[in-house]
Structures are given as structure tokens and as C-alpha cells.
PDB file of C-alpha atoms in Angstrom:
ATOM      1  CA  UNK A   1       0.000   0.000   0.000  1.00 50.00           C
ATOM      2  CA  UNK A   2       1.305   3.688  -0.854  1.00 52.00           C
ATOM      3  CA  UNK A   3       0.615   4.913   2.595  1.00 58.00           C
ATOM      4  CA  UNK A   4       2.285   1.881   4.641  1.00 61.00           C
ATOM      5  CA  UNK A   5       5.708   2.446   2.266  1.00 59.00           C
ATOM      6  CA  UNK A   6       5.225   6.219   2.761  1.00 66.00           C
ATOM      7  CA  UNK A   7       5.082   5.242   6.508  1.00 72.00           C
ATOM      8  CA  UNK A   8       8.546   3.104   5.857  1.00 77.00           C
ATOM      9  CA  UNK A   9      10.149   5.358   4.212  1.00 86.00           C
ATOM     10  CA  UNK A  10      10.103   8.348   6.622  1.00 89.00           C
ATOM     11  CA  UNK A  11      11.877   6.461   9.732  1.00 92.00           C
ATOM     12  CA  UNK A  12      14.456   5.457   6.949  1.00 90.00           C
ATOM     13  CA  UNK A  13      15.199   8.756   5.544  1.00 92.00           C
ATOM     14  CA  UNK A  14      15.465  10.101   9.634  1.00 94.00           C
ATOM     15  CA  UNK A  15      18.200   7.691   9.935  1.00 93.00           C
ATOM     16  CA  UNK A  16      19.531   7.742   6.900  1.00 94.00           C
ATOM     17  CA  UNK A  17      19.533  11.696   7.719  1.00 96.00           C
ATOM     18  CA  UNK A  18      21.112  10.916  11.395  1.00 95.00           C
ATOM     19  CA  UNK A  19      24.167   9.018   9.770  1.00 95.00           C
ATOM     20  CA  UNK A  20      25.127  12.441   7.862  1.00 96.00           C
ATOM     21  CA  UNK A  21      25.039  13.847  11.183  1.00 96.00           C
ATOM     22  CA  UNK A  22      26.819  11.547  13.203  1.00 94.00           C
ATOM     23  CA  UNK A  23      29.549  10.406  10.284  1.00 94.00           C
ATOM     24  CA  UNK A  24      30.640  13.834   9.990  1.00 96.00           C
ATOM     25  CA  UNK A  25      30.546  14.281  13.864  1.00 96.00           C
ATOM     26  CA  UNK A  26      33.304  11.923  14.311  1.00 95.00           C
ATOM     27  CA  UNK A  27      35.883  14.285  12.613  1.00 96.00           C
ATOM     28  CA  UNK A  28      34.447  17.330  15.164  1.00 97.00           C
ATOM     29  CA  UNK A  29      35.028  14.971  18.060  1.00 96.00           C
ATOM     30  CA  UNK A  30      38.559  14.245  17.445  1.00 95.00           C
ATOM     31  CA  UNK A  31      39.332  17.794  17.431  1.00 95.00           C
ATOM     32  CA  UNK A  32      37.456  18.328  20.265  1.00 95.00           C
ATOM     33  CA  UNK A  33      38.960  16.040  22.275  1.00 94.00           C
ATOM     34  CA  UNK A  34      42.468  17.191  21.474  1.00 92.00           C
ATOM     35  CA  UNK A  35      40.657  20.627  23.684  1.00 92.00           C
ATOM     36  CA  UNK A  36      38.555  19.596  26.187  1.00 94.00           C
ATOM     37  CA  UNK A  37      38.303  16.185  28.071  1.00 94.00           C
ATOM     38  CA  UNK A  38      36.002  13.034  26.934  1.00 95.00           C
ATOM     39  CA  UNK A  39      33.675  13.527  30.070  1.00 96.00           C
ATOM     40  CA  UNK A  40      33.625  17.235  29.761  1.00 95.00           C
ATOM     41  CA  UNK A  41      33.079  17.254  25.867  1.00 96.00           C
ATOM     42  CA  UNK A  42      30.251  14.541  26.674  1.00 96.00           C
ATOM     43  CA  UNK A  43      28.138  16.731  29.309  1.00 96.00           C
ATOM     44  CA  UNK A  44      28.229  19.564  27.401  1.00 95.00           C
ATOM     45  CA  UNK A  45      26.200  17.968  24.195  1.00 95.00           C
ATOM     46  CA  UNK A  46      24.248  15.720  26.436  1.00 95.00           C
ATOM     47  CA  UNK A  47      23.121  18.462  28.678  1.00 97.00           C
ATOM     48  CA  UNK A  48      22.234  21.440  26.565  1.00 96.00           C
ATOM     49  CA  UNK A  49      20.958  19.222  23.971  1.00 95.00           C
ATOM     50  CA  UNK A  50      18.582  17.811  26.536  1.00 96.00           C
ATOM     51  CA  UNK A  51      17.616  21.103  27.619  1.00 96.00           C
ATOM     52  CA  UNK A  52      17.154  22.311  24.057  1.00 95.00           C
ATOM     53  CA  UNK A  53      14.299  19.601  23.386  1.00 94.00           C
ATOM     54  CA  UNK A  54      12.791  20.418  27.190  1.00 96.00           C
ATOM     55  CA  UNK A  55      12.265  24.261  25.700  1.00 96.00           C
ATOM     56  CA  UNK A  56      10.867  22.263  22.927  1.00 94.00           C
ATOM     57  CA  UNK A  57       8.460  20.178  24.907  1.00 94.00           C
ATOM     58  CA  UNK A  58       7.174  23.547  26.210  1.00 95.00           C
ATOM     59  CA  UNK A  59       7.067  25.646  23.258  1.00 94.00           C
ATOM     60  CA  UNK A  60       4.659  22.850  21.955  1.00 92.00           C
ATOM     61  CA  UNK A  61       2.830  22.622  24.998  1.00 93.00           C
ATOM     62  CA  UNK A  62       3.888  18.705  25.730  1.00 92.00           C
ATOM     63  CA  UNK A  63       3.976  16.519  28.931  1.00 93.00           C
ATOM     64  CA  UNK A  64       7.152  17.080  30.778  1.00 95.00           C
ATOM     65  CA  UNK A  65       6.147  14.073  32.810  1.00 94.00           C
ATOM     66  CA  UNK A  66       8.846  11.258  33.490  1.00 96.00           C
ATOM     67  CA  UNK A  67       7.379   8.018  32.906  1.00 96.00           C
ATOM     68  CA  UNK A  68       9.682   4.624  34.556  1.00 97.00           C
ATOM     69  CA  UNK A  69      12.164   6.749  35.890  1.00 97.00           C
ATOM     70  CA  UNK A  70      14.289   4.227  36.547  1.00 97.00           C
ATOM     71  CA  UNK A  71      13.803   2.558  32.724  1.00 98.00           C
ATOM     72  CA  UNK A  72      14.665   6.393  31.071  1.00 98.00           C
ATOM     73  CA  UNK A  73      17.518   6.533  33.416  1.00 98.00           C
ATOM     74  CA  UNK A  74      19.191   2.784  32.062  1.00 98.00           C
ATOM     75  CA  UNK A  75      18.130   4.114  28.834  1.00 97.00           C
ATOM     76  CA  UNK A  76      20.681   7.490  29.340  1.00 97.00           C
ATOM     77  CA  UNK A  77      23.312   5.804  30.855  1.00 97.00           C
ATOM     78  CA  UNK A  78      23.552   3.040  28.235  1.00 97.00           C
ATOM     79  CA  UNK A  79      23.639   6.179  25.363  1.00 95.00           C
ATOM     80  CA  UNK A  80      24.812   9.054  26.950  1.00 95.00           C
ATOM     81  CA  UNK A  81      27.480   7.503  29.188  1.00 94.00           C
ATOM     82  CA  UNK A  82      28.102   3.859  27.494  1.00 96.00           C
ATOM     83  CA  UNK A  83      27.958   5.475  24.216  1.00 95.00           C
ATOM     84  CA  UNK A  84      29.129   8.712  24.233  1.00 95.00           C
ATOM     85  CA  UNK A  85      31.713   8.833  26.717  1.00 96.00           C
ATOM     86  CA  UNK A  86      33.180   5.624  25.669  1.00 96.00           C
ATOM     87  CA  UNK A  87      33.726   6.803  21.986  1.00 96.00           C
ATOM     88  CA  UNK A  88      35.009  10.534  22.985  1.00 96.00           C
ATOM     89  CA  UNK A  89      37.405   8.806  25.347  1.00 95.00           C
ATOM     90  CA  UNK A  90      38.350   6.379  22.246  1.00 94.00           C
ATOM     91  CA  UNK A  91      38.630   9.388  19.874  1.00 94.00           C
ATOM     92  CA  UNK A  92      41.344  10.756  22.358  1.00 92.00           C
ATOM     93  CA  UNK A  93      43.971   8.450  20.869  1.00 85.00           C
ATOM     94  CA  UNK A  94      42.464   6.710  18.746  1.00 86.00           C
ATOM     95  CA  UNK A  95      42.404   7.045  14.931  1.00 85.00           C
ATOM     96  CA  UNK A  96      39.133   8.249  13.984  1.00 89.00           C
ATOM     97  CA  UNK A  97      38.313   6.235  10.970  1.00 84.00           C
ATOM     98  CA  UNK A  98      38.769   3.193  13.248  1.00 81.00           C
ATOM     99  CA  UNK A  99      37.076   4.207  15.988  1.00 87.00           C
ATOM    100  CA  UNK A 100      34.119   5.016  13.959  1.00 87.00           C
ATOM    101  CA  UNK A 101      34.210   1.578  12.190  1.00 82.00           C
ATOM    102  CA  UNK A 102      34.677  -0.624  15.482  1.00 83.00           C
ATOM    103  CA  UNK A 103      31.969   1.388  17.494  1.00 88.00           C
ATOM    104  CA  UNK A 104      29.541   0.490  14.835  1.00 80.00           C
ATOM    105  CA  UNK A 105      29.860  -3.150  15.891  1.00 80.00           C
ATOM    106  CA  UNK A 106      26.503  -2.341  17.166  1.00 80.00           C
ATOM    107  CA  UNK A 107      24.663  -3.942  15.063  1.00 75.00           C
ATOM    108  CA  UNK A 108      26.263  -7.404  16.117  1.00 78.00           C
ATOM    109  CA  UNK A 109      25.008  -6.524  19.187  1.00 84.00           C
ATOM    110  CA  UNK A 110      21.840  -5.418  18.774  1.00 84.00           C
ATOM    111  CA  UNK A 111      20.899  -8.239  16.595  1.00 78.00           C
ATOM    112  CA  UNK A 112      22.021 -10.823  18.999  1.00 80.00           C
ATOM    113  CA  UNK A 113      20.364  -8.761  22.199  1.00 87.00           C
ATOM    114  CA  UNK A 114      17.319  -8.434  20.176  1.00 86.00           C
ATOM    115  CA  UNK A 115      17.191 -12.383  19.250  1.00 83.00           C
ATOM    116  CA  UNK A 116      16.506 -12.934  22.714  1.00 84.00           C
ATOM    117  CA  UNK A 117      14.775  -9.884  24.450  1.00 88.00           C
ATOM    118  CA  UNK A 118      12.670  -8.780  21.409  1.00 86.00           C
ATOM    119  CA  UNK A 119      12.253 -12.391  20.128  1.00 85.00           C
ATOM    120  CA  UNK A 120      12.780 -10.220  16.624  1.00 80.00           C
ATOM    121  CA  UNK A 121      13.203 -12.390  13.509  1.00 81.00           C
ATOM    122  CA  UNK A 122      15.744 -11.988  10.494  1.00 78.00           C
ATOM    123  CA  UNK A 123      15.233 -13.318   7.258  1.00 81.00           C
ATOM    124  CA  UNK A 124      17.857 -14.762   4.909  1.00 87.00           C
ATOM    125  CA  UNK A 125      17.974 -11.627   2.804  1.00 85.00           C
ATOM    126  CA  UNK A 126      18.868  -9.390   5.764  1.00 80.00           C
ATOM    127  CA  UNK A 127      20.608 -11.663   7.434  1.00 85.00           C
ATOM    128  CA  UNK A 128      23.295 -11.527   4.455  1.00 88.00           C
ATOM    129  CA  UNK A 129      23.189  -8.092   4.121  1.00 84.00           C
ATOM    130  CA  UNK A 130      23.996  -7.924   7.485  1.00 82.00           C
ATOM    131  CA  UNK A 131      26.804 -10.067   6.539  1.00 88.00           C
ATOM    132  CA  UNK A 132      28.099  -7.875   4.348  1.00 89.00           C
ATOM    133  CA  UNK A 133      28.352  -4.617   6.194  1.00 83.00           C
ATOM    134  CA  UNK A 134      29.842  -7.174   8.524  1.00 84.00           C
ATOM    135  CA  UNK A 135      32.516  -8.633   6.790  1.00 89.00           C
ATOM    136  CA  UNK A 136      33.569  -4.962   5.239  1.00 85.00           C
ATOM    137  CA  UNK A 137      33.573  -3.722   9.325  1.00 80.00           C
ATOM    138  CA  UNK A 138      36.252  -6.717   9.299  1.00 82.00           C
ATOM    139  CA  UNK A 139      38.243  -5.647   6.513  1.00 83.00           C
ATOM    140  CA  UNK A 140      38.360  -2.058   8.029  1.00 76.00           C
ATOM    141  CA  UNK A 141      39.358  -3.365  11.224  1.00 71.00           C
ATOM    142  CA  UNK A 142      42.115  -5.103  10.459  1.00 72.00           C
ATOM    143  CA  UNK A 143      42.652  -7.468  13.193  1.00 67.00           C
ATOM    144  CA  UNK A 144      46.006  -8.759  12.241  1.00 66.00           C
ATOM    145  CA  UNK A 145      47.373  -5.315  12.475  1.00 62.00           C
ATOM    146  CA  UNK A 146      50.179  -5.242  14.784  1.00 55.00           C
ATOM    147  CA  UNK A 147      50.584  -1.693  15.271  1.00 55.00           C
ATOM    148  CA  UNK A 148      46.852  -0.673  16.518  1.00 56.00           C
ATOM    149  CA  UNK A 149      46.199   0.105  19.796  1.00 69.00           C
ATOM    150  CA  UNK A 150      44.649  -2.130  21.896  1.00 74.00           C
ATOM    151  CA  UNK A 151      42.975   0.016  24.566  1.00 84.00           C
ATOM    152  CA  UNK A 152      41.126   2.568  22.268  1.00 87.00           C
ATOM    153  CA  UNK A 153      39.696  -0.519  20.115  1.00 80.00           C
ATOM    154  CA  UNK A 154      38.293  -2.090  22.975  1.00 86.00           C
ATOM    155  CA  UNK A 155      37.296   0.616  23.852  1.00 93.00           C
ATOM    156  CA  UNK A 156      35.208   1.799  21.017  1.00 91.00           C
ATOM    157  CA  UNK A 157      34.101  -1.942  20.329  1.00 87.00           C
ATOM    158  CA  UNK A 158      32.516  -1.686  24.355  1.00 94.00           C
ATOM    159  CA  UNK A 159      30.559   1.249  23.093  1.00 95.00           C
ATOM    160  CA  UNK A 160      28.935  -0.145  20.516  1.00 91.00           C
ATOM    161  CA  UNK A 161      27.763  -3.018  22.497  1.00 94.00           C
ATOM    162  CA  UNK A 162      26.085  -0.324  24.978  1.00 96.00           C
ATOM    163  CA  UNK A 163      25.089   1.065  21.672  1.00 91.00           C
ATOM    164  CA  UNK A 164      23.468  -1.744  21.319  1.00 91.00           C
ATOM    165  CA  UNK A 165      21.836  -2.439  24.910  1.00 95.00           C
ATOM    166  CA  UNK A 166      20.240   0.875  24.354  1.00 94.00           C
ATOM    167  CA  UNK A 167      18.723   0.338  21.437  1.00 90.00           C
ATOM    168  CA  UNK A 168      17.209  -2.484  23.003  1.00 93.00           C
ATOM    169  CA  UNK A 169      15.968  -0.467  25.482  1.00 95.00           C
ATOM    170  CA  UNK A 170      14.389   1.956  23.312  1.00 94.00           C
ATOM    171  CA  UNK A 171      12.903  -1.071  21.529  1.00 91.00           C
ATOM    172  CA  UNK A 172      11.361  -2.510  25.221  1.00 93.00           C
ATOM    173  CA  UNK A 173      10.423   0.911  26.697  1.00 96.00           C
ATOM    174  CA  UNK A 174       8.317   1.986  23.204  1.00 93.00           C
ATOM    175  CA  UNK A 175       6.370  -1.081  23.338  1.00 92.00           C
ATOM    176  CA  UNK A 176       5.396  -0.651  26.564  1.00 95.00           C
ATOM    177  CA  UNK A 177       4.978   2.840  26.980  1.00 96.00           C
ATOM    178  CA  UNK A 178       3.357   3.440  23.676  1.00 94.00           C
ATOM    179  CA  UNK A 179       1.409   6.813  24.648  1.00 93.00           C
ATOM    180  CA  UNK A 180       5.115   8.316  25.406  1.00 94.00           C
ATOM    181  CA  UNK A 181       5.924  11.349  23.305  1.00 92.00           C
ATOM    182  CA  UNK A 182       9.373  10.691  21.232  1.00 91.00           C
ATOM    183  CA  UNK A 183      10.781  13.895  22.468  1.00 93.00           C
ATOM    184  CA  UNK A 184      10.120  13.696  25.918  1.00 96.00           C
ATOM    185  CA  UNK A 185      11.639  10.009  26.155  1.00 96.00           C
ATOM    186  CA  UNK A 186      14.713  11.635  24.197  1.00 94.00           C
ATOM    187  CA  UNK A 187      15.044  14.661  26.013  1.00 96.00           C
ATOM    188  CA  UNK A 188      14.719  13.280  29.198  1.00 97.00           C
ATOM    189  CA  UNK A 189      17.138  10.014  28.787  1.00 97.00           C
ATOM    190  CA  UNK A 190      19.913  13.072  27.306  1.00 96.00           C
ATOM    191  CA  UNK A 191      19.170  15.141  30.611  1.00 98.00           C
ATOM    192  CA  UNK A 192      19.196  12.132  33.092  1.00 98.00           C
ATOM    193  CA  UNK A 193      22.152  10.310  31.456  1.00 97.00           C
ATOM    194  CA  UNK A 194      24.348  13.528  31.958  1.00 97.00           C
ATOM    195  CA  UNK A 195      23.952  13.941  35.380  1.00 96.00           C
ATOM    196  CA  UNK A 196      26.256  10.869  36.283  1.00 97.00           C
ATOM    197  CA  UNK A 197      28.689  12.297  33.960  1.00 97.00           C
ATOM    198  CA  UNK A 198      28.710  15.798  35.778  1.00 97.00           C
ATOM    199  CA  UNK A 199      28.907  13.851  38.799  1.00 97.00           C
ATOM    200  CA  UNK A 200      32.378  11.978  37.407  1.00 96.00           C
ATOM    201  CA  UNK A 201      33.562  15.948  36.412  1.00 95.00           C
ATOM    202  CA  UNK A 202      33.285  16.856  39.754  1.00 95.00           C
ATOM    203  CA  UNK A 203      34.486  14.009  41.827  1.00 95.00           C
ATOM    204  CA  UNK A 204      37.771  13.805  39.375  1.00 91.00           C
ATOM    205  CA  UNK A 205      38.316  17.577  39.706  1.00 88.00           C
ATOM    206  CA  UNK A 206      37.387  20.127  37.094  1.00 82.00           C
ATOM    207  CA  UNK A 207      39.964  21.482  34.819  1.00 83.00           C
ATOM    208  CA  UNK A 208      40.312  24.471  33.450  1.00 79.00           C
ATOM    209  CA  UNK A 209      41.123  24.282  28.971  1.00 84.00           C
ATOM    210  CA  UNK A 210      42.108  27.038  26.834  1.00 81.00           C
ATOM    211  CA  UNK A 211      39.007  27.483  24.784  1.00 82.00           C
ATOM    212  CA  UNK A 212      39.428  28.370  20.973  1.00 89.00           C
ATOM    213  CA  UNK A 213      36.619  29.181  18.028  1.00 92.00           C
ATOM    214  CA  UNK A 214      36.710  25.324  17.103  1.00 94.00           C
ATOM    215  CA  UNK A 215      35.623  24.246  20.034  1.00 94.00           C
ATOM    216  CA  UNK A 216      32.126  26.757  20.299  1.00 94.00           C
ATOM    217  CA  UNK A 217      31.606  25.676  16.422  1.00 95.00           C
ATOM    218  CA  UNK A 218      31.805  21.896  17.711  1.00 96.00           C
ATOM    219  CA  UNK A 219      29.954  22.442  20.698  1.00 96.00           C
ATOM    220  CA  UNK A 220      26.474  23.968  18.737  1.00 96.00           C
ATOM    221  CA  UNK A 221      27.301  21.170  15.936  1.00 97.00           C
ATOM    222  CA  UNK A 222      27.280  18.679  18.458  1.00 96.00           C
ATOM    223  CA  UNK A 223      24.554  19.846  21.499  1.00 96.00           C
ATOM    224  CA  UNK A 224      21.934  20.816  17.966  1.00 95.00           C
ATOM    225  CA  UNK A 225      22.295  18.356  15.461  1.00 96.00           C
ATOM    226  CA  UNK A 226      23.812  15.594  16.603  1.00 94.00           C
ATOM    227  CA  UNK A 227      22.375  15.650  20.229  1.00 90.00           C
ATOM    228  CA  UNK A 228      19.538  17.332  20.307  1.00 91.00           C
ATOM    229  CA  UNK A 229      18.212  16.449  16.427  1.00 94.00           C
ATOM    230  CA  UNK A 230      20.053  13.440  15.672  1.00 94.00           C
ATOM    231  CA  UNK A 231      18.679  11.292  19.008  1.00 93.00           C
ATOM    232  CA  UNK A 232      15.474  12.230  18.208  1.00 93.00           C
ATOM    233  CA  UNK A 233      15.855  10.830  14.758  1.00 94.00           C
ATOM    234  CA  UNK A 234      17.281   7.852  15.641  1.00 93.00           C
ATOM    235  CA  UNK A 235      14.705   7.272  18.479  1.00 91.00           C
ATOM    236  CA  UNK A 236      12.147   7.801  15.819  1.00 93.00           C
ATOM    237  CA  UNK A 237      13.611   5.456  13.467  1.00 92.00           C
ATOM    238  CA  UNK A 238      14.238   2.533  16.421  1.00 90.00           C
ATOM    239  CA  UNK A 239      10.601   2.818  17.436  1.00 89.00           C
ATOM    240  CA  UNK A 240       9.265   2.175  13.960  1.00 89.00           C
ATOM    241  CA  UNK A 241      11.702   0.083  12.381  1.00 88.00           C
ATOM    242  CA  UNK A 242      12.863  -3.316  13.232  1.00 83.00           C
ATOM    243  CA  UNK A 243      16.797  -3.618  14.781  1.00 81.00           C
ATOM    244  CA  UNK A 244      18.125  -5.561  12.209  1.00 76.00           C
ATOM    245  CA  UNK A 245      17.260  -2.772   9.639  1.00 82.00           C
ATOM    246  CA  UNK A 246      18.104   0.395  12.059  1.00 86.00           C
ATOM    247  CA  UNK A 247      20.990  -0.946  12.833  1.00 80.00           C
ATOM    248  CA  UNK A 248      22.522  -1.573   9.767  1.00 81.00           C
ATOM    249  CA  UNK A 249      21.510   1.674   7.914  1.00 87.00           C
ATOM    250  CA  UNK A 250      23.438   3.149  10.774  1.00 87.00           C
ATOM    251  CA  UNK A 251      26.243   1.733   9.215  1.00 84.00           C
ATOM    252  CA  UNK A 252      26.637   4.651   7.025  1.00 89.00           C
ATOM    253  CA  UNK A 253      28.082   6.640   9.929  1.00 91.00           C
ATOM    254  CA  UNK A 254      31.267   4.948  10.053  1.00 88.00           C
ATOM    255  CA  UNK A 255      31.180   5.365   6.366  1.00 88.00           C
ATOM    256  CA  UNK A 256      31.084   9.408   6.092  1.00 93.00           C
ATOM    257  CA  UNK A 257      32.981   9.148   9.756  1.00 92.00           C
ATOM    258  CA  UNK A 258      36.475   7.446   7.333  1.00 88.00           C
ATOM    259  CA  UNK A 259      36.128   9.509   4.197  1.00 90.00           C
ATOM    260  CA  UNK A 260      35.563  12.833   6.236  1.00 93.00           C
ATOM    261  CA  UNK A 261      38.628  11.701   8.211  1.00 92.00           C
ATOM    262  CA  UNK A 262      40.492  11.241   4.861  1.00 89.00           C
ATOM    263  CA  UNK A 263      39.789  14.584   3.750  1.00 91.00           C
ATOM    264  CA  UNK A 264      40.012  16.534   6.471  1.00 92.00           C
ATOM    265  CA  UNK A 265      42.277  14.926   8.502  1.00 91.00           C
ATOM    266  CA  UNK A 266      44.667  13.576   5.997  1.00 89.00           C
ATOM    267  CA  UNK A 267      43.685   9.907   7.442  1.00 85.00           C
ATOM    268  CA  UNK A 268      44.887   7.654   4.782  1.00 79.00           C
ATOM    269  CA  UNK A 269      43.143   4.932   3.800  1.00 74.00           C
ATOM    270  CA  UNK A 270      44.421   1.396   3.230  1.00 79.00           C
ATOM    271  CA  UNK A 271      43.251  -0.959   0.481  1.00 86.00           C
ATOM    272  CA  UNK A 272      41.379  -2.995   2.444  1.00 83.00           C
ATOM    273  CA  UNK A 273      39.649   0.004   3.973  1.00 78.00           C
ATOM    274  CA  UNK A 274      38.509   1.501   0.628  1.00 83.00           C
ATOM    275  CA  UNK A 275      37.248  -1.744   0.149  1.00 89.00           C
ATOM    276  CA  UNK A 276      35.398  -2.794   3.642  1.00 85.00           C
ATOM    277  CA  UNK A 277      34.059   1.079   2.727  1.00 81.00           C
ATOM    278  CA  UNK A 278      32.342  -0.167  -0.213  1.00 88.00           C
ATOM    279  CA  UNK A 279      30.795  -3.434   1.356  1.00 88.00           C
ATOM    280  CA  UNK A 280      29.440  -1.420   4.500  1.00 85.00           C
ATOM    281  CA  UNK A 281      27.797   0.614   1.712  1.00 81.00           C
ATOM    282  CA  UNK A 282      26.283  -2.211  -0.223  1.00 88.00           C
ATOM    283  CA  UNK A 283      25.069  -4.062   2.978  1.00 84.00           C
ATOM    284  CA  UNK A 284      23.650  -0.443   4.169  1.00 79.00           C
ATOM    285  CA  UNK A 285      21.679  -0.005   0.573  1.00 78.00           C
ATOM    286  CA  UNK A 286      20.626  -3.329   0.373  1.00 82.00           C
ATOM    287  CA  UNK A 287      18.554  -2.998   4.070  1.00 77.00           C
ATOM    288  CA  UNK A 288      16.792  -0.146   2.967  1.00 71.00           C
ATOM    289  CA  UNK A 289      15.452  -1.709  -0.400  1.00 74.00           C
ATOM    290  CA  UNK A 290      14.271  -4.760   1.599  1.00 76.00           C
ATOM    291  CA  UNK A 291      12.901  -2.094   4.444  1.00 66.00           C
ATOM    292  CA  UNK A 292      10.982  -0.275   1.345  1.00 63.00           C
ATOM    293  CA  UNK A 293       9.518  -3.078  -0.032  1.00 68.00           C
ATOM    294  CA  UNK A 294       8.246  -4.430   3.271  1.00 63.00           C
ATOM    295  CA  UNK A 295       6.542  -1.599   3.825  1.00 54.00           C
ATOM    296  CA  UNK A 296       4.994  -1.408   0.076  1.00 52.00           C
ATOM    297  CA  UNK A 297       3.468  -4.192   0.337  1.00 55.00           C
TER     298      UNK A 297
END
């Protein structure tokens, strides 16, 4: 039907959307890093992102109402601290076209997490083009490099499994709080999820940076579109899509994250990166066709 694929199509585009965001992000966070610290960096765009879509909530005359504290709470630790912390503290010596690759190992996660707590089922077709994006992660990753460093790929690899427990989450806490408005369950796991992470800022002892233009021009790119805008399409896109399919047009993140690095950055890629590139693509392309017709027919 032309309404059900029209229905299909819009929570694909908003991720599709959120992956522009997000992949070009991961080039603003490794600069940021190299100004302010992971924790620091990560309370900022949590925080005033969260209070961005609370003005929101207002403005359009919303409940501000907390429903399962406790559940919205897991929900913002397993994205805002899990997530986001993890991959800023990753970024901080970590390459960023790696990073960006090995954090999107979320899909392996989510799939398997979902398998079990969703009781979601995959068939054949996007169970290879899972595959795909998989094998292509692989490639990028290069496991039999000696020279890569340990600590920031575990790192980044933990992230995306939080990554992935949150998207479970999301998954669990839209089914059965239905009647919950998208922005108030995003606003509200942003605001609660960076209050352990001002609590960390204080107990370590807060520092004092030298603050440049770059890091104001990251901070509104980051706390706007890729807080504030880009959780709220990704929410969107988990509540009305299944995991398998979210997760793996995600994928394209990692994509724009490598060739923004390249360009920017001067991050070289290999051979087998160019080509894992390509695959992650394919796999990514392929989801969405099977998404769209799904929902066509």
C-alpha cells in the first residue's frame, strides 16, 4: 500500500539523515577532544541538547512528565554515558576512521540482544546483508594489524555493544509505553544520562582548557544536530523500524565518519579500507530496499 511504504520510508530517511550527522561528527570529536576532556566534551552535548528539546516540549505545549524513571535513566546511561563517553574517550587516541568503524559493531550486538529480548526475527535476505556490512567492518578493522592500539579498540568496540543495549531499550520501553511522546523520552534520557557524567567531572576535579573558536563551532554542531536532532531521529527510526534494519543503515556513519577523516584529517586509507568502505555501503543499501519493499506491500 502507498501509505504503509510512505510510513517506511520516513523512519528510513530520519536515519539515513542521522548518519550524515553523526559520520561527519566523528571528525568534530577528534578535534574536540584534542581541547577539552572526553567527560567534559560529553556533558556539554548531552546536557544542553537535553535542555534544548525540554524548551521544545514547552514551546509545543507537551507533557514534561517522566514516565519509569528508573527505565529512562538505564536508557541514558547506556547512550549518553556507554555510548558517548566511551567513543570521545576512544577518539582521544584513537584514529578516527577506526574508531568510527569498530563502534559500529553495534549492530552485532543489537541483533544478537534483540534475538533474545525482542524475540525479533531476520530473514535470509537481511541476514546476508547484514553479513556484508559485517565482513567490510572486518576488513576495516584489520585485526592482524600489529601496530593498533589495543585500549582505544576495545574501547570503542565496548561502546557499541552499549550502543546496542540501548537500542534495546528503546525497543522494550516503546512497546510498553506506547502513549510516550518521542521527544520527551529523548530529552529526558539526554538530561538524566548527563547527570552521572557531571557527577564523574566533579568528583575527578574540574579542569580548566584554553578554549578556541573550534571548540564553540563543535559544541552547537554537536549539542543541535547531533544531540539534540540526531537522538530524536534515531529514536524515531528505532521505534518504527525493526533492529536488524536500524541498525545496519546506521552503518553509514562509520562510512562518512572514514572519508571525512580522509579529507580533512589527511587519514589515509588502506586498500582494504577503501574496500570494507564499499561493502558497509552495499550491505547499508541493500537494508533499505528490503525495508521499502516491506513496507509497500
Amino acid at each position: 500500500m502507498q501509505n504503509s511504504f510512505k510510513l517506511r520510508l520516513l523512519p528510513i530517511l530520519s536515519v539515513v539523515l542521522m548518519t550524515f550527522f553523526w559520520g561527519y561528527n566523528w571528525v568534530v570529536m577528534k578535534q574536540a577532544v584534542q581541547l577539552v576532556g572526553p567527560w567534559e566534551f560529553a556533558f556539554i552535548r548531552n546536557f544542553f541538547g537535553a535542555l534544548i528539546l525540554l524548551v521544545l516540549l514547552v514551546f509545543m505545549q507537551k507533557s514534561l512528565k517522566i514516565i519509569n524513571f528508573k527505565f529512562v535513566f538505564l536508557i541514558g546511561m547506556f547512550q549518553m554515558i556507554g555510548f558517548t563517553v566511551l567513543v570521545l574517550a576512544a577518539l582521544v587516541h584513537g584514529g578516527t576512521a577506526k574508531t568510527s568503524v569498530l563502534t559500529f559493531t553495534m549492530p552485532i550486538w543489537a541483533n544478537l540482544l534483540a534475538l533474545y529480548f525482542l524475540k525479533e526475527k531476520m530473514t535470509n535476505k537481511q541476514i546476508l546483508a547484514i553479513a556484508v556490512s559485517l565482513i567490510g567492518l572486518i576488513l576495516i578493522f584489520d585485526p592482524v594489524h600489529k601496530n593498533a592500539d589495543f585500549n582505544s579498540m576495545l574501547i570503542a568496540i565496548s561502546a557499541g555493544f552499549f550502543w546496542g543495549c540501548g537500542v534495546i531499550s528503546v525497543k522494550k520501553y516503546n512497546e510498553k509505553y506506547p502513549q510516550v511522546e518521542l521527544l520527551n523520552l529523548t530529552a529526558w534520557q539526554m538530561l538524566l544520562g548527563s547527570l552521572p557524567i557531571f557527577i564523574v567531572i566533579l568528583a575527578k576535579g574540574i579542569e580548566i582548557y584554553e578554549i578556541n573558536p573550534y571548540f564553540w563551532k563543535a559544541s552547537l554542531y554537536n549539542i543541535i544536530f547531533c544531540n539534540a536532532l540526531a537522538w530524536l531521529l534515531w529514536n524515531y527510526g528505532v521505534k518504527n523500524l525493526k533492529t536488524g534494519e536500524v541498525s545496519t543503515i546506521s552503518l553509514l556513519a562509520p562510512v562518512i565518519g572514514s572519508l571525512a577523516a580522509f579529507l580533512e584529517l589527511h587519514e589515509a586509507l588502506k586498500i582494504n579500507e577503501g574496500i570494507g568502505l564499499i561493502m558497509i555501503l552495499c550491505g547499508v543499501l541493500f537494508t533499505i530496499l528490503l525495508a521499502s519493499r516491506e513496507g509497500s506491500k
